[in-house]
XYZ file of C-alpha atoms in Angstrom:
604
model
C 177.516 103.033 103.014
C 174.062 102.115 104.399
C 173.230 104.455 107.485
C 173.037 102.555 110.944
C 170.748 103.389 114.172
C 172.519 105.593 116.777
C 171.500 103.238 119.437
C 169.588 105.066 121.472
C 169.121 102.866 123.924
C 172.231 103.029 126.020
C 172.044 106.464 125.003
C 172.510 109.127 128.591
C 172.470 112.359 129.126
C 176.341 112.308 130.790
C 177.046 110.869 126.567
C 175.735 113.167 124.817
C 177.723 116.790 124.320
C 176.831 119.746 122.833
C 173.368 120.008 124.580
C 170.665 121.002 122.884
C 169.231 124.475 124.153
C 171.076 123.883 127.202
C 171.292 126.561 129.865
C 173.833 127.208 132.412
C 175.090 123.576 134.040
C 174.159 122.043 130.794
C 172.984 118.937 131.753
C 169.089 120.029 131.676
C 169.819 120.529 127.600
C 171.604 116.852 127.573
C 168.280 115.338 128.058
C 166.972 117.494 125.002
C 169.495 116.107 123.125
C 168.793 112.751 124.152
C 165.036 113.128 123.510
C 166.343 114.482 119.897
C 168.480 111.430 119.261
C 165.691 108.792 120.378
C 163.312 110.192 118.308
C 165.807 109.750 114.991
C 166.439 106.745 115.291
C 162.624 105.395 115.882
C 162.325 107.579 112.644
C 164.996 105.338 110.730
C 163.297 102.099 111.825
C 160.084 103.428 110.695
C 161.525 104.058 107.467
C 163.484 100.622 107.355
C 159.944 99.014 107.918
C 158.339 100.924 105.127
C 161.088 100.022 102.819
C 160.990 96.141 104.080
C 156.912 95.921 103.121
C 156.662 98.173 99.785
C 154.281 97.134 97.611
C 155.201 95.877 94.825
C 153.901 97.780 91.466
C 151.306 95.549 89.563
C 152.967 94.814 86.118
C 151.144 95.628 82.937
C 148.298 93.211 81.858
C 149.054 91.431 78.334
C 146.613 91.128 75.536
C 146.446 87.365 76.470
C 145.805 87.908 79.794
C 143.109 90.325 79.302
C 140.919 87.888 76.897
C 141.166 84.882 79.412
C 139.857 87.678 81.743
C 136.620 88.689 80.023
C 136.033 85.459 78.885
C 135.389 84.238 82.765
C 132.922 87.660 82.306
C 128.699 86.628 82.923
C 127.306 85.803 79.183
C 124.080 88.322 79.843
C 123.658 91.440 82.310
C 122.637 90.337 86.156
C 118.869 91.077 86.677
C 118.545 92.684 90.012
C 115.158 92.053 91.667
C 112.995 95.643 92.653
C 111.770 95.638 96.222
C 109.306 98.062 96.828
C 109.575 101.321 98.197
C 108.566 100.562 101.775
C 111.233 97.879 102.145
C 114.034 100.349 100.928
C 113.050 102.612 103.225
C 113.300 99.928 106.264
C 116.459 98.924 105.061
C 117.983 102.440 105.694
C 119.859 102.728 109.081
C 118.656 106.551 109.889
C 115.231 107.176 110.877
C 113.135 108.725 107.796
C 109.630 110.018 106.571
C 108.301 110.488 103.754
C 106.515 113.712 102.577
C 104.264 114.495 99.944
C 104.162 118.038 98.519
C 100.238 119.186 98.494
C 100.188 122.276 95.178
C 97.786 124.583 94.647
C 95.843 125.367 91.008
C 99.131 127.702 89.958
C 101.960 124.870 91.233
C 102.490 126.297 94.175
C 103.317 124.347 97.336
C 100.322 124.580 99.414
C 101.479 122.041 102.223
C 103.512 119.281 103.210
C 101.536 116.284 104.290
C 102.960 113.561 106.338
C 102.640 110.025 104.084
C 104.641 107.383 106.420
C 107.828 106.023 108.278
C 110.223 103.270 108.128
C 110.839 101.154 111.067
C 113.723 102.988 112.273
C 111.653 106.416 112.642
C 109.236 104.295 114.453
C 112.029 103.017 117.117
C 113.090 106.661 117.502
C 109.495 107.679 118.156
C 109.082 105.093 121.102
C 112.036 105.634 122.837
C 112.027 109.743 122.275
C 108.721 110.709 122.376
C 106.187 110.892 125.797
C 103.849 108.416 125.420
C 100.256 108.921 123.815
C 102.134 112.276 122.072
C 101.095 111.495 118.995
C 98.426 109.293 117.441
C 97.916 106.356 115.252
C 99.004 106.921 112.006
C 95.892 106.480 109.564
C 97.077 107.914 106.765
C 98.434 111.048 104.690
C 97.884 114.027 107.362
C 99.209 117.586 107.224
C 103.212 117.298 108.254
C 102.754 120.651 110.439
C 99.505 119.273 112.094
C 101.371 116.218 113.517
C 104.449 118.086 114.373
C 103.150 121.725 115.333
C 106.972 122.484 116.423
C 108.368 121.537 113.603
C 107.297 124.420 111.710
C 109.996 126.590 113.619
C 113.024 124.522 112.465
C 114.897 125.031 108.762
C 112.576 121.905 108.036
C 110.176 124.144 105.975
C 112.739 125.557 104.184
C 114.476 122.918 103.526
C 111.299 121.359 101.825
C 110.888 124.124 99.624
C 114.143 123.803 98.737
C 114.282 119.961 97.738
C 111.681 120.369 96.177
C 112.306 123.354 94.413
C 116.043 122.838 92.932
C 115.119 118.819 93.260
C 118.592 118.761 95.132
C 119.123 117.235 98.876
C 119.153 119.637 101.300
C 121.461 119.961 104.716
C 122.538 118.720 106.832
C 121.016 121.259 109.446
C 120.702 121.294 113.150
C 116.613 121.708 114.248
C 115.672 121.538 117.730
C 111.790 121.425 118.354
C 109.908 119.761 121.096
C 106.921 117.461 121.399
C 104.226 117.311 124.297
C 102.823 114.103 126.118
C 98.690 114.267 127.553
C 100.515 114.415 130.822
C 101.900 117.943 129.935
C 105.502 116.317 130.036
C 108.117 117.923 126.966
C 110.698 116.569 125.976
C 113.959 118.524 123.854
C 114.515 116.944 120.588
C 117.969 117.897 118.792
C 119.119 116.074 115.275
C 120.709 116.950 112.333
C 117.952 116.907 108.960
C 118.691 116.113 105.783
C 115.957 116.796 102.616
C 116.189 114.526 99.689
C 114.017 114.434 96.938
C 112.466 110.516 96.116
C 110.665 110.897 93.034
C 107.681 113.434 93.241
C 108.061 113.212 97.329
C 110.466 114.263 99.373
C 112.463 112.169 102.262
C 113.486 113.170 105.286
C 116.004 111.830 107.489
C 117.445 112.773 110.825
C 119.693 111.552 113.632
C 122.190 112.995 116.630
C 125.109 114.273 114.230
C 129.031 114.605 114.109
C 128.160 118.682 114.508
C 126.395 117.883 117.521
C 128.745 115.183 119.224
C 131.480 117.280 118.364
C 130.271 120.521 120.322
C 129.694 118.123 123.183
C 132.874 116.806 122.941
C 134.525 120.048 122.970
C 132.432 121.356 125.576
C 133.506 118.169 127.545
C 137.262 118.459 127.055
C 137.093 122.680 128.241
C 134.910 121.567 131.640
C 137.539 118.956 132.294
C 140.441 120.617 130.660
C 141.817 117.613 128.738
C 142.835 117.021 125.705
C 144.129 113.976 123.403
C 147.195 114.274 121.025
C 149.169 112.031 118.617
C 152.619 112.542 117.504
C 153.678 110.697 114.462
C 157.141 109.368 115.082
C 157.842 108.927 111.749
C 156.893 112.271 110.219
C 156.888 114.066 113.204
C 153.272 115.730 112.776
C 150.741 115.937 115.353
C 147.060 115.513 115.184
C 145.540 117.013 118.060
C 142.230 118.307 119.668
C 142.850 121.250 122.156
C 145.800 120.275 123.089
C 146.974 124.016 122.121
C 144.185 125.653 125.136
C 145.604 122.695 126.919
C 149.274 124.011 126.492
C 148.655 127.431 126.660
C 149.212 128.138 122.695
C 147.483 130.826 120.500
C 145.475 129.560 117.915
C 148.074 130.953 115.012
C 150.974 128.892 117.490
C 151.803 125.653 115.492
C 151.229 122.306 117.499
C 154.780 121.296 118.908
C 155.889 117.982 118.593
C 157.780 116.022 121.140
C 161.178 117.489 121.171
C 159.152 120.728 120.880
C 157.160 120.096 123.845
C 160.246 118.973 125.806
C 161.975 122.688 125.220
C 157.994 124.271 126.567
C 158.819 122.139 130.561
C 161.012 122.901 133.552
C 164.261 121.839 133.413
C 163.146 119.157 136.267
C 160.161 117.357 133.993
C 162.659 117.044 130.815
C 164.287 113.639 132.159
C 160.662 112.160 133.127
C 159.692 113.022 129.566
C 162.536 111.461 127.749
C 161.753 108.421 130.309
C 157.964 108.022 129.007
C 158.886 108.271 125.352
C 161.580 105.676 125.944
C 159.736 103.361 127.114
C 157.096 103.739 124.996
C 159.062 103.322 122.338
C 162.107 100.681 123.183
C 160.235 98.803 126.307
C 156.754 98.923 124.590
C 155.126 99.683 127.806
C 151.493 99.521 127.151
C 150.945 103.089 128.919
C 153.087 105.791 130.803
C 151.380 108.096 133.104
C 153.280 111.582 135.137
C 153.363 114.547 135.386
C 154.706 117.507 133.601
C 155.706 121.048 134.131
C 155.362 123.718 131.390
C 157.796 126.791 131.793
C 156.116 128.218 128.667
C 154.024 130.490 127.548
C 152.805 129.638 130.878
C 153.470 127.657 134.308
C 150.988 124.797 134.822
C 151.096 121.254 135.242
C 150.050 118.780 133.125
C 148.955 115.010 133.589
C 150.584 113.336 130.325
C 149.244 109.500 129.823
C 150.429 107.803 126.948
C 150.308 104.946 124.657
C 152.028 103.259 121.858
C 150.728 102.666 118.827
C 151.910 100.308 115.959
C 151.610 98.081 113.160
C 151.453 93.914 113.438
C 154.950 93.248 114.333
C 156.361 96.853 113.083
C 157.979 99.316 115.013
C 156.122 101.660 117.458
C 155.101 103.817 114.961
C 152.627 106.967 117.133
C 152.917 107.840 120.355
C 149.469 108.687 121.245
C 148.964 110.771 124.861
C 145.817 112.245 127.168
C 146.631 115.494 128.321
C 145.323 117.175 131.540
C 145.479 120.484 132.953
C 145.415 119.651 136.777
C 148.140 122.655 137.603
C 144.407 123.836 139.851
C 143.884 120.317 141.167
C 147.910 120.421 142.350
C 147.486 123.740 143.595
C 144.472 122.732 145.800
C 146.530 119.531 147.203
C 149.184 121.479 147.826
C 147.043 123.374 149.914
C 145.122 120.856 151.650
C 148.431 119.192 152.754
C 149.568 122.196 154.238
C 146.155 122.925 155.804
C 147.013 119.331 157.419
C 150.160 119.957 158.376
C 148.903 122.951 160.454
C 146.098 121.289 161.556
C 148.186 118.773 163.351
C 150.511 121.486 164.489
C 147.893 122.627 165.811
C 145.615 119.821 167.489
C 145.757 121.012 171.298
C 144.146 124.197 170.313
C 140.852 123.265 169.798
C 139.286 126.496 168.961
C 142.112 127.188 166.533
C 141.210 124.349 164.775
C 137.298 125.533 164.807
C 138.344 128.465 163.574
C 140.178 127.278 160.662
C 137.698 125.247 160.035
C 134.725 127.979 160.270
C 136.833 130.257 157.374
C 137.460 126.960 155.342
C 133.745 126.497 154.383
C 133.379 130.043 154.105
C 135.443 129.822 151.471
C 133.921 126.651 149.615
C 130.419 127.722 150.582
C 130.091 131.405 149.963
C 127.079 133.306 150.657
C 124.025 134.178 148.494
C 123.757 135.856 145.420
C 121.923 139.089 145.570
C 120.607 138.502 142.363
C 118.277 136.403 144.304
C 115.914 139.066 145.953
C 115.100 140.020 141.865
C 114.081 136.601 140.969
C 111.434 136.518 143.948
C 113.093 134.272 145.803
C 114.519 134.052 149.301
C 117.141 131.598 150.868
C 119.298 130.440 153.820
C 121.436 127.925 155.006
C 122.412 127.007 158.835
C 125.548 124.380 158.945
C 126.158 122.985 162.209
C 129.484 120.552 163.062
C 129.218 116.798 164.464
C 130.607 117.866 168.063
C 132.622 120.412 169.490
C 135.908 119.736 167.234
C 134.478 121.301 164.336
C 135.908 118.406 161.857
C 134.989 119.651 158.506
C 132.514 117.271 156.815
C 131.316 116.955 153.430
C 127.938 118.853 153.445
C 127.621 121.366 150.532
C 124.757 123.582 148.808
C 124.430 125.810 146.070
C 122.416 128.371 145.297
C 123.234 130.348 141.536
C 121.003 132.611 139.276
C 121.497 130.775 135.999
C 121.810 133.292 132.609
C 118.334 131.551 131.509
C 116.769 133.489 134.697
C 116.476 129.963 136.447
C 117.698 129.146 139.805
C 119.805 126.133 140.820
C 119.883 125.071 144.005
C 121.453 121.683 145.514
C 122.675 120.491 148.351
C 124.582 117.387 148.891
C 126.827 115.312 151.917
C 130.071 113.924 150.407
C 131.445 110.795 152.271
C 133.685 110.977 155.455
C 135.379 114.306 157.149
C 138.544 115.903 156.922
C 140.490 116.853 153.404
C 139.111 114.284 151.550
C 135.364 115.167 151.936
C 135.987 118.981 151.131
C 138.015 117.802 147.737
C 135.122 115.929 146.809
C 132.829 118.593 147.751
C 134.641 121.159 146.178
C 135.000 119.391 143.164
C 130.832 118.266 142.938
C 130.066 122.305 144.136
C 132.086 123.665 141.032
C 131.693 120.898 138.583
C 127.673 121.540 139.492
C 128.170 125.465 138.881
C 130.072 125.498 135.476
C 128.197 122.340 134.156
C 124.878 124.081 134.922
C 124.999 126.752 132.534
C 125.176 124.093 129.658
C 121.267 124.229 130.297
C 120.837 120.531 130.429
C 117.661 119.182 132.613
C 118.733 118.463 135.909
C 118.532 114.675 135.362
C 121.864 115.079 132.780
C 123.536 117.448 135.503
C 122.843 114.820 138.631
C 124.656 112.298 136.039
C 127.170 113.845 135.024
C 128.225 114.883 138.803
C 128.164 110.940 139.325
C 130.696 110.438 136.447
C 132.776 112.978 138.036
C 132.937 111.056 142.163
C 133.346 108.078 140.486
C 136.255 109.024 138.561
C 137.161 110.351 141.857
C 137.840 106.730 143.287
C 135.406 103.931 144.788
C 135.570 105.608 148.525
C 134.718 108.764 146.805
C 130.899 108.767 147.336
C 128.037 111.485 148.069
C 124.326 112.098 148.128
C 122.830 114.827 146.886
C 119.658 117.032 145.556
C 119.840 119.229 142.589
C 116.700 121.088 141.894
C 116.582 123.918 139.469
C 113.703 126.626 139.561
C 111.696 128.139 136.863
C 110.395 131.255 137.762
C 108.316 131.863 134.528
C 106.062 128.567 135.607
C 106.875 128.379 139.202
C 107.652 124.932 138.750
C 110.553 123.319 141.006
C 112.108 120.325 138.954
C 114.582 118.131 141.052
C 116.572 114.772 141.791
C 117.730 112.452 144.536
C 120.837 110.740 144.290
C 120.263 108.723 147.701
C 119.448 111.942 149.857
C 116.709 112.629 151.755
C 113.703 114.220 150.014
C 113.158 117.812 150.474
C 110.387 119.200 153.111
C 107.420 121.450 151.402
C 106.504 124.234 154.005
C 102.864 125.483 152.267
C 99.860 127.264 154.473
C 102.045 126.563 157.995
C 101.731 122.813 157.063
C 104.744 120.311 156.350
C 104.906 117.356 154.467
C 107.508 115.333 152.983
C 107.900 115.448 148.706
C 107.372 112.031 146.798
C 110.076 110.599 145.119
C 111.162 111.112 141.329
C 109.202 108.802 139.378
C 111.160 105.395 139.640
C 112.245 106.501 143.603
C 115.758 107.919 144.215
C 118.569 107.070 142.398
C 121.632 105.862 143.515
C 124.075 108.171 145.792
C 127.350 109.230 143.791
C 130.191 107.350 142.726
C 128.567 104.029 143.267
C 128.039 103.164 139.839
C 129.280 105.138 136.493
C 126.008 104.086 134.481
C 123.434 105.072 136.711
C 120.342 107.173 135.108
C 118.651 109.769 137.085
C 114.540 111.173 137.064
C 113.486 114.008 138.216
C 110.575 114.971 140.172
C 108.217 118.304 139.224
C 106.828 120.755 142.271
C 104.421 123.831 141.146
C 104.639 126.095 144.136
C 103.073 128.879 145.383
C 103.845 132.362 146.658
C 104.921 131.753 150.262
C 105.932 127.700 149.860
C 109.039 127.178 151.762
C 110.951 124.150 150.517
C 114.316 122.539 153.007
C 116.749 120.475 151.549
C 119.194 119.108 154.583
C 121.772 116.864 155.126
C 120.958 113.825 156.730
C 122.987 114.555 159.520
C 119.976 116.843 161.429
C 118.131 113.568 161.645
C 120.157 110.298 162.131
C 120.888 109.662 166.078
C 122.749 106.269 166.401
C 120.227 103.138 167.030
C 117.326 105.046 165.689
C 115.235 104.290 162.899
C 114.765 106.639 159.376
C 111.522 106.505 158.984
C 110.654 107.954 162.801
C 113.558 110.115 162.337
C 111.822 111.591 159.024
C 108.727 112.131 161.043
C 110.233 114.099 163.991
C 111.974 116.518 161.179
C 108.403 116.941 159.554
C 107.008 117.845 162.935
C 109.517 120.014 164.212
C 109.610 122.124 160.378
C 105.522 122.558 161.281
C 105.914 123.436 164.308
C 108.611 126.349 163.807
C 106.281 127.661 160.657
C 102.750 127.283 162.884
C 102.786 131.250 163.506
C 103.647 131.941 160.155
C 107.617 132.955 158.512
C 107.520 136.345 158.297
C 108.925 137.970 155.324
C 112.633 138.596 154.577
C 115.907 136.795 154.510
C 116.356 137.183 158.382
C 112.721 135.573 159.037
C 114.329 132.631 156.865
C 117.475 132.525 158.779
C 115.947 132.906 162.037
C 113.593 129.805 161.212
C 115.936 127.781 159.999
C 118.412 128.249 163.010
C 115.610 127.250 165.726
C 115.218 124.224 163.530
C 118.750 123.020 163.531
C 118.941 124.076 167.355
C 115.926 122.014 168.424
C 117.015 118.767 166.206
C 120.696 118.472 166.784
C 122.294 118.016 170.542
C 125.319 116.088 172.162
C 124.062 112.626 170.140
C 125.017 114.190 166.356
C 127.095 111.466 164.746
C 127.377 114.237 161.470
C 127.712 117.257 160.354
C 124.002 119.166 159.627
C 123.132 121.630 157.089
C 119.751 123.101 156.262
C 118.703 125.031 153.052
C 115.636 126.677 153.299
C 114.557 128.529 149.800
C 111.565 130.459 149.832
C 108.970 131.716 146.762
C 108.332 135.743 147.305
C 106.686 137.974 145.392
C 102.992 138.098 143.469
C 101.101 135.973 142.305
C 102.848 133.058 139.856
C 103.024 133.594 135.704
C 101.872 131.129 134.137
C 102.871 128.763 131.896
């Protein structure tokens, strides 16, 4: 007797008996068991579809049938034209050059000379390399010569090697860099293969699956996501990180969806059976809520999924985004309870001000200590629109980075209240965990972009983000639509010029937008002040004079000198905010000053 589905669609919990892993008042486990008995019967009409569209096994070929087959066979062999080697080369889609092995009298490999490219290297070159870093190519040239840096990759190695054993070679990571005339470097990081082509050798490189894949991962742990598929009719899963995502060990096996139902609270149980049932019976295109896990640990998880299936088959994968947000639930839970008291709270002014006061204390903590080692000095002075103390959105940042750099940024989210200190909080600490991947500043300022306008379109900010290199006092920094930072050198102020290409965009305005950034030596003594635009814009007054006044006032205050010390810096910065900001303040101010200490600058 042929086995028939369960119907699982009028399938409730109040049917189904004998819960699975229920708990006292049973009806928690009844969704379990509903869970269990959807997933079944998807699993029979999976295997009802493969059975309907077997292949059918080919049948022997006859003796007949194979002679009226080679006799439609070509009478001669198919002569295949020989381009030349050039034209091969151009052909291939990864960027290559060809090296020619110089020997000595004995056999020996003397050098590696550098005999040509195809076009592809040549398209890599222009849109990777600073222009004018590397000549005309005339002809065969020392490999090491053209590309001094490359002589500290495997890429030596690898040449002896190739041509050695007359075997490819790699793929291996190299990072080198190259140098413009304008003293400009720029990172270059591929994977290199080594092939021997007759008595030369080839090289080829390009951004590989090693690399994308680190980035990837690194990606998913900032943002603490993960994707996962579960195979309905197998029931496997084919996952990455959804076990740090679910709190697993690494030996833990991946659980599958009735698995994963038994890991939540008793209350997310029914909203999981819900997704997967629709999913699966209704075919809605995606279901997106939230989860709690009981185990191995509490946290909530953002669970978006998708069906996936054959032409006209049965949904055959369930295939999900997973997000740990249990932090981003615990900080809304927060803020709406800060709100609540808030508004409890209104008539008391100075309550409010207080709260208020302790808030950004806690989002904007004080300096590192670590400073006063790396020769540097800083201070901030915030000052509130008014006398209610709303909280706006002005942030900085100031970290000692495990390079020995220094990041500093400041930045002005949109608006006041809740919603500018989420979006501040959330630029402030995806700017200090995404800064110790040691990307340039212009990938950090983008990346912070992604991340307010994934926020939501009325989630926008402006901001600087500078880091500092002590070993060649050099400040490198970029504008995302803020105002450009004040240089304090000799007791004389001056506005710094824009990144090359002007300022970019502010925040959150548009998810493709590319960001420059701007290079300042300075000196022992050089005061630089990054503010908020909120110490210079007075309603019905224009940007440009308002600019001007700040300039003036910042020379003024430094025209006796800053005397050394944190509490000079403070002090200075203070009278500056007090003589610039009055009754007419239509935002929140904030002023960073950060100061170069110390002897005279390395160099380099």
């Amino acid at each position: 007797m042929k086995d028939e589905p369960v119907g699982t669609d009028e399938v409730r919990p109040a049917e189904a008996s004998g819960a699975v892993g229920a708990g006292p008042g049973g009806q928690d486990g009844r969704w379990l068991q509903a869970l269990e008995l959807l997933l079944t019967e998807q699993r029979f009409r999976i295997g009802q579809y493969v059975a309907a569209h077997a292949v059918p096994v080919c049948p022997v070929e006859s003796a007949e049938e194979e002679r009226r087959r080679r006799s439609r066979a070509p009478a001669a062999p198919l002569k295949i034209p020989e381009p030349p080697v050039w034209q091969l080369l151009d052909a291939l889609p990864l960027a290559a050059m060809v090296i020619l092995p110089a020997l000595d009298e004995a056999g020996g490999i003397a050098d590696f000379c550098y005999v040509g490219h195809n076009v592809t290297a040549r398209r890599y070159a222009e849109s990777h390399f600073p222009p004018g870093a590397l000549p005309p190519h005339t002809g065969t040239v020392p490999l090491f010569e053209r590309f001094p840096n490359l002589a500290d990759t495997p890429v030596p190695r690898m040449l002896a090697e190739a041509h050695r054993t007359r075997r490819p070679q790699g793929p291996e990571s190299a990072e080198w860099s190259l140098s413009g005339p304008d003293g400009r470097a720029v990172r270059l990081s591929s994977e290199v293969r080594v092939a021997p082509f007759g008595d030369l050798l080839l090289v080829t490189w390009e951004r590989g699956e090693k690399a994308r894949a680190r980035m990837a991962e690194a990606a998913q742990n900032l943002a603490r996501v993960c994707w996962a598929e579960w195979n309905l009719g197998d029931g496997t899963v084919e996952a990455t990180g959804l076990d740090k995502v679910l709190g697993l060990a690494a030996s833990q096996p991946l659980p599958d969806l009735l698995e994963l139902g038994r890991m939540l609270t008793p209350d997310s149980r029914e909203p999981l059976y819900q997704a997967v049932h629709d999913v699966v019976l209704r075919e809605r295109r995606v279901v997106d809520l939230e989860l709690r896990l009981a185990t191995p640990h509490p946290r909530v998880l953002r669970f978006i999924a998708e069906p996936v299936r054959p032409q006209l088959g049965p949904v055959w994968t369930l295939r999900a985004v997973c997000r740990d947000v249990t932090s981003d639930v615990h900080s809304r839970t927060l803020a709406e309870q800060a709100m609540q008291e808030a508004r409890a709270q209104r008539e008391r002014a100075d309550a409010v001000a207080d709260v208020a006061e302790r808030l950004r204390d806690a989002i904007v903590p004080r300096f590192p200590a670590e400073l006063g080692g790396h020769d540097v000095e800083a201070a901030a002075v915030y000052r509130p629109e008014g006398r209610t103390a709303r909280v706006g959105g002005d942030w900085y940042k100031t970290r000692i980075l495990p390079t020995g750099q220094v990041l500093i940024a400041l930045g002005d989210a949109r608006g006041h209240g809740l919603d500018a200190i989420t979006l501040m909080a959330k630029l402030r600490y995806a700017l200090a965990g995404l800064a110790f991947t040691g990307e340039a500043v212009e990938e950090l300022t983008g990346w912070l972009n992604l991340v307010a306008c994934d926020d939501g379109a009325e989630s926008t900010a402006t901001a600087v983000v500078a880091r500092y290199h002590p070993g060649r006092a050099l400040l490198r920094w970029t504008c995302a639509g803020h105002p450009l930072p004040i240089l304090i050198r000799d007791r004389t102020a001056r506005l710094l010029d824009p990144p090359p290409g002007g300022p970019g965009m502010p925040l959150g305005v548009l998810p493709d937008e590319t960001y420059t950034a701007a290079e300042t030596a300075l000196r022992p003594g050089d005061v630089v002040l990054l503010y908020s635009d909120g110490l210079i814009e007075r309603r019905g007054s224009d940007l440009d004079r308002d600019a001007s006044r700040l300039v003036r006032a910042a020379q003024d205050g430094a025209r006796d000198g800053i005397p050394p010390g944190d509490e000079a810096l403070d002090a200075y910065a203070r009278r500056l905010v007090d003589r610039l900001t009055d009754h007419r303040m239509q935002d929140d101010a904030t002023v960073l000053a950060f100061r170069l200490v110390g002897g005279e600058p390395a160099g380099g």
